[in-house]
Amino acid sequence: MFAGGSWGLSRIHTGARRYRATRLVVDEEFAALVKARLADQVPLELADGRKYGSVGSSFLVSRYVQGQYFAPHSGGFYLDGYVAEFTVVLYLTDEFVGGATLYLPGQGSEVEEATALRPARGCAVIHRQGTVLHGGAALSKGVKYIM
């Protein structure tokens, strides 16, 4: 997380809904492990001077079944005076059809070309909050878990 400033984040309303099952998990030990593994993957300071502070100890674990999706959004998360600058999506399963993570242009997104990712179990993707329009395509078959 980075200390908040005048930049701020706001949700872009797409008119669509999230359609999945999600649980909040709080785990300080896992947060420390994630922080150590991300140390060389995220910048320690941003161009506007905000410095890297920590990895939050709250994690969302989501389950998608056939027909479920996550509508396009650019996100933003505030906690205790901090704003999350990056999202890390960890793929916990890969035995499913559909359900790609979508990165989309438009609505202020810094994404220039639509991209659909389907990483394998154990892989992760990192993207910026607030400036990257993204979503999860509908699942066609199987069960998908992400954190």
XYZ file of C-alpha atoms in Angstrom:
147
model
C 0.000 0.000 0.000
C 1.116 3.563 -0.590
C 0.298 6.564 1.575
C -2.673 8.386 0.122
C -2.324 11.841 -1.319
C -4.314 14.231 -3.437
C -4.439 11.712 -6.305
C -7.278 9.544 -4.956
C -9.162 6.738 -6.671
C -12.742 6.383 -7.804
C -14.748 3.488 -9.196
C -15.840 3.759 -12.813
C -19.455 2.657 -12.963
C -19.943 0.206 -15.810
C -23.571 -0.687 -15.075
C -22.590 -4.348 -14.695
C -22.341 -6.410 -11.514
C -19.916 -8.740 -9.824
C -21.190 -12.280 -9.894
C -19.116 -14.644 -7.764
C -18.663 -15.879 -4.192
C -15.992 -14.063 -2.165
C -14.630 -14.405 1.358
C -12.362 -12.011 3.240
C -9.356 -13.694 4.868
C -7.093 -11.831 7.312
C -3.637 -13.400 7.710
C -0.622 -11.408 8.959
C 1.790 -14.298 8.357
C 0.716 -14.719 4.733
C 0.925 -10.920 4.263
C 4.573 -11.016 5.405
C 5.302 -13.819 2.903
C 3.624 -11.890 0.062
C 5.502 -8.712 1.005
C 8.839 -10.567 0.864
C 8.026 -12.139 -2.511
C 6.883 -8.812 -3.997
C 9.926 -6.870 -2.794
C 11.580 -6.889 -6.229
C 8.322 -6.694 -8.216
C 6.896 -3.292 -7.227
C 8.594 0.123 -7.137
C 9.695 1.428 -3.731
C 8.642 4.952 -4.737
C 6.244 6.322 -7.340
C 6.889 9.315 -9.597
C 4.739 11.555 -7.357
C 6.884 10.727 -4.306
C 4.572 8.245 -2.573
C 6.638 5.492 -0.938
C 5.960 1.786 -0.571
C 4.542 1.035 2.853
C 3.321 -2.520 3.150
C 1.137 -5.368 1.985
C -2.282 -5.391 3.601
C -3.183 -8.382 5.753
C -6.691 -8.701 4.235
C -7.120 -10.925 1.191
C -10.189 -11.620 -0.916
C -10.594 -15.244 -2.016
C -13.113 -15.597 -4.843
C -14.789 -18.675 -6.310
C -16.365 -18.622 -9.760
C -18.598 -21.370 -11.168
C -20.220 -21.700 -14.600
C -21.698 -18.382 -15.754
C -20.062 -16.246 -13.053
C -17.844 -13.250 -13.886
C -16.390 -10.000 -12.539
C -17.539 -6.958 -14.532
C -14.946 -4.459 -15.847
C -13.771 -1.955 -13.226
C -10.650 0.006 -12.369
C -10.888 -0.448 -8.620
C -9.429 1.338 -5.676
C -9.039 0.314 -2.049
C -8.458 2.487 1.022
C -7.479 1.246 4.486
C -6.222 3.154 7.532
C -5.226 6.245 5.528
C -3.485 4.272 2.807
C -4.496 3.638 -0.769
C -3.710 0.372 -2.535
C -1.723 1.256 -5.638
C -1.405 -2.276 -7.026
C -3.534 -5.397 -7.118
C -1.976 -8.837 -7.105
C -4.171 -11.638 -8.456
C -2.983 -15.122 -7.430
C -4.460 -18.011 -9.425
C -5.306 -20.931 -7.131
C -6.770 -23.269 -9.789
C -6.505 -23.770 -13.529
C -8.880 -26.652 -14.313
C -11.648 -24.525 -15.811
C -12.803 -23.204 -19.190
C -13.349 -19.489 -19.822
C -12.852 -17.070 -16.945
C -9.885 -15.207 -18.424
C -8.672 -12.055 -16.690
C -9.405 -9.202 -19.080
C -7.391 -5.982 -19.412
C -9.340 -3.393 -21.405
C -8.800 0.015 -23.049
C -11.245 2.892 -22.592
C -12.805 4.810 -19.669
C -9.449 6.343 -18.649
C -7.609 3.013 -18.713
C -3.886 3.014 -19.459
C -4.404 -0.309 -21.307
C -3.917 0.294 -25.038
C -5.042 -3.064 -26.437
C -7.561 -5.553 -25.025
C -5.793 -8.564 -23.538
C -7.150 -11.813 -22.102
C -4.886 -13.703 -19.669
C -5.321 -17.220 -18.398
C -2.348 -17.952 -16.145
C -1.736 -21.378 -14.624
C -2.299 -22.267 -10.969
C 0.349 -20.682 -8.766
C 0.967 -17.767 -11.144
C 0.165 -14.166 -10.297
C -0.423 -10.946 -12.189
C 0.150 -7.448 -10.812
C -1.617 -4.373 -12.127
C -2.131 -0.784 -11.023
C -5.326 0.304 -9.316
C -7.414 3.144 -10.672
C -5.811 3.334 -14.122
C -6.207 -0.221 -15.438
C -9.677 -1.285 -16.560
C -9.948 -5.019 -15.882
C -12.470 -7.771 -15.209
C -13.031 -11.507 -15.240
C -14.765 -13.175 -18.195
C -17.639 -15.594 -17.537
C -16.620 -19.111 -16.584
C -17.849 -21.775 -19.021
C -16.908 -24.958 -17.146
C -15.251 -26.014 -13.896
C -14.471 -23.933 -10.814
C -12.012 -21.039 -10.656
C -10.435 -19.799 -7.410
C -8.345 -16.636 -7.189
C -6.971 -14.553 -4.342
